[in-house]
Coordinates of C-alpha atoms and ligand atoms in Angstrom, one line a residue:
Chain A
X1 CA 7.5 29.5 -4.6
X2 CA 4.4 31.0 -3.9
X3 CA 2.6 29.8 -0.6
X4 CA -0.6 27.6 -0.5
X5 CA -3.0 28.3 1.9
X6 CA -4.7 25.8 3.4
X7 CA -7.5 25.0 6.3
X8 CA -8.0 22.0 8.2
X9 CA -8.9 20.5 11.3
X10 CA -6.1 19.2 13.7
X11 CA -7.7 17.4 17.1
X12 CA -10.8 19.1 16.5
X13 CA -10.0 23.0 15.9
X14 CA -10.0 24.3 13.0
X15 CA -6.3 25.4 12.0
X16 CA -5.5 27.7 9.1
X17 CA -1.6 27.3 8.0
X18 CA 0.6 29.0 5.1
X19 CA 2.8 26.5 3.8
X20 CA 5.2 26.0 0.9
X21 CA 4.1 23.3 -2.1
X22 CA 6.9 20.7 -1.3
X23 CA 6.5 21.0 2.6
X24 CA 5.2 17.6 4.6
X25 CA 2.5 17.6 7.0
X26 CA 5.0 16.7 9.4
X27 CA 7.0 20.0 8.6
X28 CA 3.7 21.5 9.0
X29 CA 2.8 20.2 12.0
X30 CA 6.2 20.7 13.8
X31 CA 7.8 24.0 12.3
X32 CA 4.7 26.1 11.6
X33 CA 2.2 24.9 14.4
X34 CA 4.3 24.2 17.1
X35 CA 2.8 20.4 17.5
X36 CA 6.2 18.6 18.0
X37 CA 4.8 15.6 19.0
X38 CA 5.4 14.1 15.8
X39 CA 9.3 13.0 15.4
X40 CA 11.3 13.1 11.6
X41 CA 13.1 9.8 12.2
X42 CA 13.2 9.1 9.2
X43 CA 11.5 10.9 6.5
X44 CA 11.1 8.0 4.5
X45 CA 8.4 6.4 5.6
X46 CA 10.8 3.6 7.3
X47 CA 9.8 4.1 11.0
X48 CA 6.6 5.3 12.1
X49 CA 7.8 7.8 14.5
X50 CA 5.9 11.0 12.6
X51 CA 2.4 8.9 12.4
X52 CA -0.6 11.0 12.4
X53 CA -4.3 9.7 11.8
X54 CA -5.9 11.5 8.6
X55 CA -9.7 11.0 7.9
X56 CA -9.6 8.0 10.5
X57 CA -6.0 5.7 8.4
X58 CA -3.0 6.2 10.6
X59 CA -0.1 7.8 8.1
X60 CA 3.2 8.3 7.8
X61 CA 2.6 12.3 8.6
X62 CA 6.3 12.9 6.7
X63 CA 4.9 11.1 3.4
X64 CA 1.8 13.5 3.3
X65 CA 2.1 17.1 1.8
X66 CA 1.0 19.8 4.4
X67 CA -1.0 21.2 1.0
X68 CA -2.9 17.8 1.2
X69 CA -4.6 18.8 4.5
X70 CA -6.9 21.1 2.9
X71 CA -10.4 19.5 4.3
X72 CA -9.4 17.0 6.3
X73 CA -9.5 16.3 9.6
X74 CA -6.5 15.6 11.6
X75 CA -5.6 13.8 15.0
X76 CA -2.2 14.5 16.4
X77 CA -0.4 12.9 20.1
X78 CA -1.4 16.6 21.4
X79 CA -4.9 15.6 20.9
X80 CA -5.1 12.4 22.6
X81 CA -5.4 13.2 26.2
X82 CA -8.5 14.9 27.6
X83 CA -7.3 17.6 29.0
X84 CA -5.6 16.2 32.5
X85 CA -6.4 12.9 32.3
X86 CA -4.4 10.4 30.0
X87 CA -5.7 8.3 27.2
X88 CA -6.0 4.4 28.2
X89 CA -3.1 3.8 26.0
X90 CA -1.1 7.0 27.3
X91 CA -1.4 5.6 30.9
X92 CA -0.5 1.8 29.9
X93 CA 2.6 2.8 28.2
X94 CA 3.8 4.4 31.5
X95 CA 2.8 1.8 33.4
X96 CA 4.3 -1.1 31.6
X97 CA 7.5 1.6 30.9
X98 CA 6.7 1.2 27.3
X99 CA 9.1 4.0 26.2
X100 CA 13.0 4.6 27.1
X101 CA 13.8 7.9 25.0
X102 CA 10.1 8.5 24.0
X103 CA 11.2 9.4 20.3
X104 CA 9.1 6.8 18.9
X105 CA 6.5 6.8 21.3
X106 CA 3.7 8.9 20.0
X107 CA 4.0 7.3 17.1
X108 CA 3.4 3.6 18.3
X109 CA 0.2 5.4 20.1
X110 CA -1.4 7.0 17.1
X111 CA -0.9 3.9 15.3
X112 CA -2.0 1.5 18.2
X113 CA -5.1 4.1 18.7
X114 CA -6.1 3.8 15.2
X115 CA -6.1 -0.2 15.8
X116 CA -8.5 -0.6 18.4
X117 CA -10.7 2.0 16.6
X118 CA -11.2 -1.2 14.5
X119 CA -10.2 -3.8 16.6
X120 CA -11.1 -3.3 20.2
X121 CA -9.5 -7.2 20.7
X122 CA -6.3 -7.5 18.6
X123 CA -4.2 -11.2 19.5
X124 CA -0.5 -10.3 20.1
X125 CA 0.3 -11.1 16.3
X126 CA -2.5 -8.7 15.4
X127 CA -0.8 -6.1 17.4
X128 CA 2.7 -6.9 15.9
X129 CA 1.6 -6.8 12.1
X130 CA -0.2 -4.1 12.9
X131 CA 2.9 -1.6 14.7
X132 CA 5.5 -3.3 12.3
X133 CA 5.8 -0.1 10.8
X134 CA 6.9 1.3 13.8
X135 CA 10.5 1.1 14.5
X136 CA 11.6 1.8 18.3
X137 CA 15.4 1.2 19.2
X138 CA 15.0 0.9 23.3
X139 CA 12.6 -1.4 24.2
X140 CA 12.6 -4.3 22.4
X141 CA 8.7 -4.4 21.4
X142 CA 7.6 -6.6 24.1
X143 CA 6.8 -4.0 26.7
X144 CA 4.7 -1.9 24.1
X145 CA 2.7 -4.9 23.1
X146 CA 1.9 -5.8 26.9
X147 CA 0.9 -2.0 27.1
X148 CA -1.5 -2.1 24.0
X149 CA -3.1 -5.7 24.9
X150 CA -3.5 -4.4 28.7
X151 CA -5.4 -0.9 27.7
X152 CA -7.3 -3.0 25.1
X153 CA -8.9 -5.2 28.1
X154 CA -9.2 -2.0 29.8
X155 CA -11.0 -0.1 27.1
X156 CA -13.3 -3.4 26.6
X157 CA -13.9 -3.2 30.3
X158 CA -12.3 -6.3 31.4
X159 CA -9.8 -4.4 34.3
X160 CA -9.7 -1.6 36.5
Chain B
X1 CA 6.9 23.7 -7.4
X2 CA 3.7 24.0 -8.3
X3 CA 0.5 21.8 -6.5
X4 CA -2.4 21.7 -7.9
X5 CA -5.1 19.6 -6.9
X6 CA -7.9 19.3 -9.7
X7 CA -11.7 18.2 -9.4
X8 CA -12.3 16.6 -12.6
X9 CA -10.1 14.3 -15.0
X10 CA -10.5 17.0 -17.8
X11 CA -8.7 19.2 -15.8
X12 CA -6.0 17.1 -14.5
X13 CA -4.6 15.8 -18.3
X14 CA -5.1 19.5 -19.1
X15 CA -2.8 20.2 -16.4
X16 CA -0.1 17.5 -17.3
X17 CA -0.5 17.9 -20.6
X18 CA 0.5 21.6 -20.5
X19 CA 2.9 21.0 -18.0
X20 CA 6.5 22.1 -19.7
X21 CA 8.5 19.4 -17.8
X22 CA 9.1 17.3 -14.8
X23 CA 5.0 17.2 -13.6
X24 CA 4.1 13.7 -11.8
X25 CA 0.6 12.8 -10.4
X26 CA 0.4 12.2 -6.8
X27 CA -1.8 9.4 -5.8
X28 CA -0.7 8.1 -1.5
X29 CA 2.6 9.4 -2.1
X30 CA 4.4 6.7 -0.7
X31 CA 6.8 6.4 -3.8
X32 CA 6.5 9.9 -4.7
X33 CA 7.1 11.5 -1.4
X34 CA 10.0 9.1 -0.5
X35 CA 11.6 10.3 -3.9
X36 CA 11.1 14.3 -2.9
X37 CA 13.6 14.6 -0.3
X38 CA 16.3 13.1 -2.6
X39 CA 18.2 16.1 -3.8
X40 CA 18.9 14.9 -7.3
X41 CA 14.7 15.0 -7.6
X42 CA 13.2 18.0 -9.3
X43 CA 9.2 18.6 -9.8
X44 CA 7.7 21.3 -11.5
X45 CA 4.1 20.4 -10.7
X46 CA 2.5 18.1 -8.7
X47 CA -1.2 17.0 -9.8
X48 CA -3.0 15.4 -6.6
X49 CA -5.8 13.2 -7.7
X50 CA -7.6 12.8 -4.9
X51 CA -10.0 15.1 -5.4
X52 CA -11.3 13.8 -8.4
X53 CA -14.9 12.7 -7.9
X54 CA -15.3 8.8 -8.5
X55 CA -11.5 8.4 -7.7
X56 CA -11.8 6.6 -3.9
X57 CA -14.3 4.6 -5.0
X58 CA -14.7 0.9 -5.4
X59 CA -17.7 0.2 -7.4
X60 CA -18.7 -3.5 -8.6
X61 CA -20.5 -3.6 -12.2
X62 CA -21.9 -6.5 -14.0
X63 CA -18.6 -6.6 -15.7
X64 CA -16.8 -7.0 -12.5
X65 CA -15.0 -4.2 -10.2
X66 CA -13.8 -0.9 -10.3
X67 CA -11.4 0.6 -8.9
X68 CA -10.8 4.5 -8.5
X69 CA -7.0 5.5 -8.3
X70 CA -6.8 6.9 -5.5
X71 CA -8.5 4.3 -3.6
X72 CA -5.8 3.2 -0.7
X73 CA -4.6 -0.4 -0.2
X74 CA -6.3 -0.6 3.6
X75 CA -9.9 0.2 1.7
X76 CA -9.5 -2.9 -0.6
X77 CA -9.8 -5.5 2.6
X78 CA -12.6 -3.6 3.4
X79 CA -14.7 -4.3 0.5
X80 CA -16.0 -7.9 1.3
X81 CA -17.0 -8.1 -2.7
X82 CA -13.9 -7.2 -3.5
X83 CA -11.9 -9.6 -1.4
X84 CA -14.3 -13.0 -2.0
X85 CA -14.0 -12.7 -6.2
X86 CA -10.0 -11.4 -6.1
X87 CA -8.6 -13.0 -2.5
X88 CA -4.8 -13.1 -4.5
X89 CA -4.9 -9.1 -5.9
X90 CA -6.0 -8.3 -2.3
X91 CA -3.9 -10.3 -0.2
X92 CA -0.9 -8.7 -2.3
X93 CA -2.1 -5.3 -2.1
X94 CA -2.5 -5.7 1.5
X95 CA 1.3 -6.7 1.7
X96 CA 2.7 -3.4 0.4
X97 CA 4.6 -1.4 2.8
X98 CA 3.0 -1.1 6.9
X99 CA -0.1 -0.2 8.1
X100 CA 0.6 3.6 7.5
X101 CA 1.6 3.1 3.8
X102 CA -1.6 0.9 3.3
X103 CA -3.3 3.9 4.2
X104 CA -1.8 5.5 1.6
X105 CA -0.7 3.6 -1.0
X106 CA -2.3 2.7 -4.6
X107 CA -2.5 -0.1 -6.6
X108 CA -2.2 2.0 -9.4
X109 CA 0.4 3.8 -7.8
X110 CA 2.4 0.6 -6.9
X111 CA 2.3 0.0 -11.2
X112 CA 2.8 3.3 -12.2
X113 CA 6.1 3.7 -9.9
X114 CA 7.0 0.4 -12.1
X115 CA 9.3 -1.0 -10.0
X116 CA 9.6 -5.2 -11.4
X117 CA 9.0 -6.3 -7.1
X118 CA 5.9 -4.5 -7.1
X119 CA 3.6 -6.3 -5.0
X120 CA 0.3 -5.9 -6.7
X121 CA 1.4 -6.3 -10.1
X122 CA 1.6 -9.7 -10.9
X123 CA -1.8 -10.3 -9.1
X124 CA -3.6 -7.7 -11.6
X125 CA -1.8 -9.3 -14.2
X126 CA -3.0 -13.2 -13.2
X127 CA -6.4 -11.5 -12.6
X128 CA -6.2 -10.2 -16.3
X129 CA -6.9 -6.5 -14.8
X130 CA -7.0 -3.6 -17.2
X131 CA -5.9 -0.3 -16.8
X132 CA -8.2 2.2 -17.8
X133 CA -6.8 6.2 -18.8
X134 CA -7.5 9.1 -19.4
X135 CA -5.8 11.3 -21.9
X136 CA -6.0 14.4 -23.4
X137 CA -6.9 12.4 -26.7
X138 CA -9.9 10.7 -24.8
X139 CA -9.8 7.2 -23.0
X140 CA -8.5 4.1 -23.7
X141 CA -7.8 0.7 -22.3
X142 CA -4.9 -1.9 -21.8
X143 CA -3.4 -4.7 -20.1
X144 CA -2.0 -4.0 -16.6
X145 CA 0.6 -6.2 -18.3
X146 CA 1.1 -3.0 -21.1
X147 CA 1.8 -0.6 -18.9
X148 CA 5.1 -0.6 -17.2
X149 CA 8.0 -0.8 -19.8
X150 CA 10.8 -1.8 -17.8
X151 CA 12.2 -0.4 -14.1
X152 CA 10.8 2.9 -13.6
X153 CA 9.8 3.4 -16.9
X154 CA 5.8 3.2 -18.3
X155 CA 3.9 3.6 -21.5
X156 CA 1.8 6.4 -20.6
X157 CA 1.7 9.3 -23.2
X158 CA 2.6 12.8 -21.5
X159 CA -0.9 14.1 -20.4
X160 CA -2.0 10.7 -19.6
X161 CA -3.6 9.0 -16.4
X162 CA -4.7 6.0 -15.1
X163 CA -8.2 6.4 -14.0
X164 CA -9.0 3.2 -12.1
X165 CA -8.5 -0.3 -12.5
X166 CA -10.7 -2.8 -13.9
X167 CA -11.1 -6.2 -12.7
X168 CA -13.1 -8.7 -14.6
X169 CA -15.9 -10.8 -13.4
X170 CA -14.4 -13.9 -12.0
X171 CA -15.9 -17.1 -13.7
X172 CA -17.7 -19.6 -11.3
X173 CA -14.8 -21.9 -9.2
X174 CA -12.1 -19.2 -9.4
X175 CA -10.1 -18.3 -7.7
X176 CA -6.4 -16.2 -7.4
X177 CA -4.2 -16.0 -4.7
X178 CA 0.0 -14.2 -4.7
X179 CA 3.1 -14.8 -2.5
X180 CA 6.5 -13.2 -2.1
X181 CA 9.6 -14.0 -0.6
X182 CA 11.3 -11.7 1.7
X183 CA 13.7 -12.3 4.1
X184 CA 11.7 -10.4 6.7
X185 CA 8.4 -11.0 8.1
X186 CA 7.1 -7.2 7.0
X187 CA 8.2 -4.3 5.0
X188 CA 10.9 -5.7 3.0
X189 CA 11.2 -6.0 -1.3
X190 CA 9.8 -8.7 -3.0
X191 CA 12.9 -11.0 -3.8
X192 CA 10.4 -12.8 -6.0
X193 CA 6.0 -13.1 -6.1
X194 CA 4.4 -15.3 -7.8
X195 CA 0.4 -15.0 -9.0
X196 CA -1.4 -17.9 -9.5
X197 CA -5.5 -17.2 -10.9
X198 CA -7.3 -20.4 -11.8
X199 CA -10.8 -21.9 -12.9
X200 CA -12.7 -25.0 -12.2
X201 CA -14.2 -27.3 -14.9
X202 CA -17.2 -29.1 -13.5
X203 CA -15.3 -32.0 -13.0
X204 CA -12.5 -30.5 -11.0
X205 CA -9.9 -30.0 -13.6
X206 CA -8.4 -26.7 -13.8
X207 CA -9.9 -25.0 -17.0
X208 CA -8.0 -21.9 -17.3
X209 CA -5.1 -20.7 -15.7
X210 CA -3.0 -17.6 -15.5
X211 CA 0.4 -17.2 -13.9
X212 CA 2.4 -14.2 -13.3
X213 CA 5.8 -13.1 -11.7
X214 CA 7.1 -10.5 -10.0
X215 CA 11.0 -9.3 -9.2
X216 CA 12.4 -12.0 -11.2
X217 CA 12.7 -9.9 -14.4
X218 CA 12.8 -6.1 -15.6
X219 CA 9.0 -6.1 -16.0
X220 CA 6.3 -8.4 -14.2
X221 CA 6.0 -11.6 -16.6
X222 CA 3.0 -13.6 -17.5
X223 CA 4.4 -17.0 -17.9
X224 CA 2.0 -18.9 -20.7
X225 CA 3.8 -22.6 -20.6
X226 CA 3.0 -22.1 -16.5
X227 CA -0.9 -22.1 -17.2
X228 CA -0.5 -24.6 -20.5
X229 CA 1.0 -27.0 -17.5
X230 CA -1.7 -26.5 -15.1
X231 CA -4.6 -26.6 -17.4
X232 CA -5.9 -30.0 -17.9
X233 CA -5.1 -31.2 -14.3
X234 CA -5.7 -31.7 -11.0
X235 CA -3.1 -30.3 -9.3
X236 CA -1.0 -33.5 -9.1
X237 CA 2.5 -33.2 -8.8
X238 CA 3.3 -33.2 -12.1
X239 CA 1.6 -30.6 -12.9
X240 CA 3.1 -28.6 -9.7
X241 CA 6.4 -29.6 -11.3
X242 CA 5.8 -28.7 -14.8
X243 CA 4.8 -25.5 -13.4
X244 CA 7.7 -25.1 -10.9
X245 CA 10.1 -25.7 -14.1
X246 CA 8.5 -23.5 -15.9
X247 CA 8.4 -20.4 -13.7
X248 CA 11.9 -21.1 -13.5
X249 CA 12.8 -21.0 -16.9
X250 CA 11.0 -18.1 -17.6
X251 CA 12.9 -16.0 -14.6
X252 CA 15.4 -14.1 -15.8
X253 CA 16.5 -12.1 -12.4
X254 CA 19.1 -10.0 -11.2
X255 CA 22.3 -11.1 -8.8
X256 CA 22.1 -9.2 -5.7
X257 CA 22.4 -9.3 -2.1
X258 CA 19.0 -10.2 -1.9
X259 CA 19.4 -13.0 -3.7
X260 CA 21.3 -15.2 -6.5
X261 CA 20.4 -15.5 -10.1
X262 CA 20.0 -19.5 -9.1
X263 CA 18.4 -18.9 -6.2
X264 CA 15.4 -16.3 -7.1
X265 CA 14.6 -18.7 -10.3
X266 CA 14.4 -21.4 -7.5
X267 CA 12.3 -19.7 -5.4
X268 CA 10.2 -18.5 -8.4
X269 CA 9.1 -22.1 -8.9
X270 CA 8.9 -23.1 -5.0
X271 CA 6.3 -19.7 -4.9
X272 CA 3.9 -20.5 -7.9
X273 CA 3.3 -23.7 -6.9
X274 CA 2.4 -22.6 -3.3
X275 CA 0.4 -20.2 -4.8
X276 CA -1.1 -22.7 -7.5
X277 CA -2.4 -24.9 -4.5
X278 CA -4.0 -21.8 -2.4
X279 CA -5.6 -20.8 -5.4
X280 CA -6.9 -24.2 -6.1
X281 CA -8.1 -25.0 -2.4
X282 CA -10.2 -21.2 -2.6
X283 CA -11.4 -22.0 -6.2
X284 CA -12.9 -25.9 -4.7
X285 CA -15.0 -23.6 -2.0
X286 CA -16.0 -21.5 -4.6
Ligands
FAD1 C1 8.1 2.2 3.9 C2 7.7 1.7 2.6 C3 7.4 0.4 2.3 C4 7.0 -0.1 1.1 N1 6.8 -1.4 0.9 C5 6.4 -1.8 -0.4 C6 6.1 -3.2 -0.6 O1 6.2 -4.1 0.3 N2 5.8 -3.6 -1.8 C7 5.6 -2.8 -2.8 O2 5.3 -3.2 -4.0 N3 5.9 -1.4 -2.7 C8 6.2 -1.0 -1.5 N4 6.5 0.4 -1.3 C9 6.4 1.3 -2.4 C10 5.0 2.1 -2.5 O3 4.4 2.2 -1.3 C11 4.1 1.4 -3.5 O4 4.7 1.3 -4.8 C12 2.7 2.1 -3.6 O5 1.7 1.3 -4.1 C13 2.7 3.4 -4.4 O6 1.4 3.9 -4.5 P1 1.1 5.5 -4.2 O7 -0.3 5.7 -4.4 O8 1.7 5.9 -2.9 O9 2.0 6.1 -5.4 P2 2.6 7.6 -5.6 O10 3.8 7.8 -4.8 O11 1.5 8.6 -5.4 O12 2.9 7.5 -7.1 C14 3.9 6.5 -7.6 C15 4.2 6.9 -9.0 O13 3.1 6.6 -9.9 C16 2.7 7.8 -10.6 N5 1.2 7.7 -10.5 C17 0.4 7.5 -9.4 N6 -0.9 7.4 -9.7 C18 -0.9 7.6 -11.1 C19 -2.0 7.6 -12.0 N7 -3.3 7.4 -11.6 N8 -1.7 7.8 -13.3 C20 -0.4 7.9 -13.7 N9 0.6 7.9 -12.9 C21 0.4 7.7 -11.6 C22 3.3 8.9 -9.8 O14 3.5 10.1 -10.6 C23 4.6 8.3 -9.3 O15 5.6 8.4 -10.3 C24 6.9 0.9 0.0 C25 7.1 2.2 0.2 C26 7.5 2.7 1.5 C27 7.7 4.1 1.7
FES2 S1 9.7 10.0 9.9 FE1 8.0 9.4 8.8 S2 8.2 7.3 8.8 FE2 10.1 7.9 9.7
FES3 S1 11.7 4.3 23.4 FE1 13.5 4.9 22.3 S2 13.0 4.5 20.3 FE2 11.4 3.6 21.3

């Protein structure tokens, strides 16, 4: 199979990739540029853990065909931080102890950063329709809604 | 595998009408994709649609709304237009798959993939949507109802795709509204979803009425003696019970671990007539 080339933009660089026609953004992201934040746990579209945001919609990064990045802009987990210092969400997760193994964790913070994009104030059921597509097996959900609700308030200005 | 990823509609039937075998359109991908990684699946060529100017659009005409394939589910709750004439199509389009599939997923994907628990279905078939395609031989249009022929299977020609679907004008005091059964709260196959779409005379009678079903059969069904029992009335209970036994009748379900033959056309009558009364309560503030 001859391979497509394609250029994008992943957390604001501009990235230029080789990639076969059946290959998923998430093989993309994880075998060809080395951004293995993203986790297969799945491949199916089931659990979340491989989310991405694509023009601005959080995706299921393993149901997206690397060839399909071709002018679009990307935002991965490695993008989230600024440099040293930890997104809102990023710091709440630790401090809440959000994650146990961490496999799913990048993936409930892509999806719960694309939420407050459009809603800085989600109500705890907001927050749970909106990360039902995430699937974690450790912590038993609770924890990461506490950490979303608190760096929400935090983000709004309401806490230190 | 070939991808190809076209900017106009002339080209993309060209390229599935010349395609020797095996080429699919990709729309979100969220059926297509899914099906990839089975090793049983083989693609020739892929045709991505998105490109296509006019495609991620939602555009409302005096004839009602259109709406571009490859527009994603999450972009139809955005469109305030969209959701005050058709609350029922969005609502069910909005219940497909998790956030990251709404950002994804088509309605015209969701028909094409023609599975019978497709969400959106038998809201665009209560709404009296059309499809509108694009062929090789020019364009034509049909009832949503038209265009799956049975699980997995549709009537599309080879060369042939849907360009957008077209949602009528909605009459004053109308409104629609859908509900499913699953045993979840999220992400989980329809066991059965009902569509209720209904008009207002000026006295509060229901005028016109359309009721479809989802799940309950090979295809989505649009069940005529379930509107023939609500038009006429007001909503009393024996009209919700004429349309309860009807829905009921007219299932004609599978047995499976989801659900009993009994108990789906059960449900199917508890859903339509929940569904009858939402739509009724949004057509009054109409
Ligand atoms: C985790 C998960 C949860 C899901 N939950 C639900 C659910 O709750 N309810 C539900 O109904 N579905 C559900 N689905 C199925 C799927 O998301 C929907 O059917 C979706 O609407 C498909 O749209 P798409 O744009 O992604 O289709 P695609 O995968 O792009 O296409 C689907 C099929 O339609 C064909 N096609 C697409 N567009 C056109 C066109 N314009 N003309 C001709 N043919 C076309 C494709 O070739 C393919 O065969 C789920 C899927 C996943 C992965
Ligand atoms: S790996 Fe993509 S959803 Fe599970
Ligand atoms: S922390 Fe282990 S799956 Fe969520």
């Amino acid at each position: 199979m001859p391979a497509i080339a394609v250029s994008t933009t992943i957390n604001d660089d501009t990235v230029e990739f080789l990639c076969q026609p059946d290959e998923t953004l998430l093989d993309v992201l994880r075998n060809r540029l080395g951004l293995m934040g993203a986790k297969e746990g799945c491949g199916t579209g089931d659990c979340g853990a491989c989310s991405a945001i694509v023009d601005g919609r959080v995706v299921c990064s393993c149901l997206v065909l690397g060839a399909e990045a071709e002018g679009r802009t990307i935002e991965t987990i490695e993008g989230m931080a600024n440099g040293n210092e930890l997104h809102p969400l990023q710091r709440k997760f630790i401090e809440h102890a959000a994650l146990q193994c961490g496999i799913c964790t990048p993936g409930f913070l892509m999806a719960a950063k694309a939420l407050l994009e459009v809603n800085p104030d989600p109500t705890e059921t907001e927050i749970r329709f909106w990360l039902a597509g995430n699937l974690c097996r450790c912590t038993g959900y609770d924890k990461i809604v506490r950490a979303v609700q608190d760096a929400a308030a935090e983000m709004r200005g309401e806490t230190a | 595998m070939r991808y190809e990823r076209p900017q106009t509609i002339e080209d993309a039937t060209a390229l599935m009408a010349g395609a020797e075998a095996n080429a699919f359109v990709l729309a979100g991908g969220t059926d297509l994709l899914v099906r990839m990684q089975s090793d049983a699946f083989e693609a020739d060529l892929i045709v991505d649609i998105k490109a296509i100017s006019g495609f991620d659009a939602i555009t409302q005409t005096e004839d009602g709304f259109v709406i571009g394939a490859a527009v994603p589910s999450a972009a139809l709750s955005e469109d305030a237009a969209l959701v005050a004439a058709w609350p029922g199509v969005v609502e069910a389009a909005n219940l497909i798959g998790s956030t990251q599939i709404q950002g994804r997923c088509t309605i015209v994907g969701n028909l094409c993939n023609a599975s019978p628990a497709a969400d959106s279905v038998p809201a665009l078939v209560a709404a009296d949507a059309r499809a509108q395609i694009a062929g090789p031989a020019g364009t034509r249009e049909v009832a949503i109802a038209d265009v799956p022929t049975g699980p997995g299977k549709v009537s599309l020609s080879k060369g042939e795709i849907i360009e957008a679907v077209l949602l009528p004008k909605p009459e004053p005091r109308t409104a629609d509204a859908y509900l499913r059964f699953i045993p979840r709260t999220e992400m989980d196959i329809a066991v059965v979803g009902a569509a209720v779409n209904l008009s207002l005379g000026d006295d509060g009678t229901i005028s016109a009425a359309r009721v479809a079903l989802g799940a309950v059969a090979p295809k989505v069904l649009l069940v005529e003696e379930a509107a023939e029992a609500l038009i006429g009335s007001n909503l009393d209970e024996a009209a919700l019970e004429a349309l309860a036994v009807a829905c009921s009748n007219a299932s004609n379900p599978i047995d499976d671990k989801r659900g009993t033959v009994e108990y789906r056309k059960e449900v199917a009558g508890v859903l339509a007539r929940r569904a009858a009364q939402t739509a009724y309560a949004r057509a009054g503030e109409n």
